[in-house]
Amino acid sequence: MKSLLQKMFSGDRTALARLITHVENRSPEMPEVMAALEGRLGKAQVIGITGPPGAGKSTLVDRLIAQYRKQGEKVGVIAVDPSSPFSGGALLGDRIRMMNHTEDADVFIRSLGSRGAHGGISRATRDIVRLFDAFGMDVILVETVGVGQTELDVLEVAHTTVVVLTPESGDTIQTLKAGLLEAADIFVVNKADREGAHRIHNELLAMIEMGQSSGINSSEWKTPVLQVQANKGVGIDELTKVIDQHHQVSLSSEVHQLKQKRIREEEFYELALEILKDRLFETFASHPSLRQLQEEVKKGNKNPFEAALEVKRQLKLVVS
Ligand SMILES: Nc1nc2c(ncn2[C@@H]2O[C@H](COP(=O)(O)OP(=O)(O)O)[C@@H](O)[C@H]2O)c(=O)[nH]1
Ligand SMILES: [Mg+2]
């Protein structure tokens, strides 16, 4: 694992790919690997792209990759779709849409399907973002479909979240998941070539006026609405400028700092809890009395609550 890390630090893409696989599989060495990244983190700008299926997220990501590459930046992409199996439709389609960049050594694209579900998809995303950051990516794009809370949780890692809608979303804006609208630091109305783009644009503006604000205090940032045509590359230049403006605001924002603190704390507890959990299972395995208890619960001879209380009583003696 050490040599794999060294290789990755020296720019070896194969080593990076293998470490990502270790993250996905939650190898037992992961905490050590993550700890070894310290001092190399915090340089990358992380951008979340979300929205309903078919909104044009992948097409937009492809354009953003091209734009950032033009600026000489190294780009990492994580395409998250927990609902589809690893080799399944959507992810395959996404990869094809981003195919333009597969030959570029400064672009690294990774799709995360149900395989990333070991320990949670948002956790895998977070750790892959770290690997990308330590590898030296300047920009990291995270594409996730905005259909459920699990998918939206993935965006916690992003400095800036772009919510992509289309004129077709116009009829349904009331029915869109509230969390999706609230996640937006920037709204993009994609497929601006289609009828109804202005209508949804205005609806979004009205909604923002009514006080729907982003994670950052609305006095510091007012969620803008941009019209783009991802398939033609129209409006991408402007979008990257607005993303950068938001990034600057977010870095100095107090709300952002508080959010980071909360995330760090949560992660710490999550990791500590995992250690305790492992410890508990080990303890069960090595203590016949606890194993016996487990069997009794399984057979239905003892109710789980009673058994848990007994574990609590015994815990002081066995976990130390
Ligand atoms: N008319 C039009 N179609 C677009 C535009 N951007 C993307 N599309 C098409 O929308 C479809 C879905 O795009 P995709 O990027 O896969 O959406 P995703 O599911 O959000 O990732 C594809 O057929 C794209 O070619 C646009 O600006 N205008
Ligand atoms: Mg997609």
mmCIF file of C-alpha atoms and ligand atoms in Angstrom, residues 52-59 61 79-81 90-91 93-95 97-98 143-145, ligand 2:
data_model
loop_
_atom_site.group_PDB
_atom_site.id
_atom_site.type_symbol
_atom_site.label_atom_id
_atom_site.label_comp_id
_atom_site.label_asym_id
_atom_site.label_seq_id
_atom_site.Cartn_x
_atom_site.Cartn_y
_atom_site.Cartn_z
ATOM 1 C CA PRO A 52 -32.994 15.038 -12.794
ATOM 2 C CA PRO A 53 -32.038 12.164 -15.108
ATOM 3 C CA GLY A 54 -31.655 13.321 -18.699
ATOM 4 C CA ALA A 55 -31.162 16.980 -17.802
ATOM 5 C CA GLY A 56 -27.803 16.958 -19.568
ATOM 6 C CA LYS A 57 -25.480 16.654 -16.572
ATOM 7 C CA SER A 58 -22.981 14.375 -18.306
ATOM 8 C CA THR A 59 -23.005 16.497 -21.439
ATOM 9 C CA VAL A 61 -19.559 17.742 -17.374
ATOM 10 C CA ALA A 79 -19.931 10.004 -11.887
ATOM 11 C CA VAL A 80 -22.172 8.678 -9.141
ATOM 12 C CA ASP A 81 -25.249 6.625 -9.847
ATOM 13 C CA ALA A 90 -26.590 5.228 -17.222
ATOM 14 C CA LEU A 91 -22.965 4.962 -16.202
ATOM 15 C CA GLY A 93 -23.796 6.251 -21.261
ATOM 16 C CA ASP A 94 -22.071 8.814 -19.080
ATOM 17 C CA ARG A 95 -18.701 7.411 -19.895
ATOM 18 C CA ARG A 97 -20.516 11.101 -23.277
ATOM 19 C CA MET A 98 -17.222 11.934 -21.620
ATOM 20 C CA GLU A 143 -21.978 14.194 -11.168
ATOM 21 C CA THR A 144 -24.901 12.747 -9.262
ATOM 22 C CA VAL A 145 -28.537 12.351 -10.118
HETATM 23 MG MG MG B 2 -25.375 11.428 -16.617
#
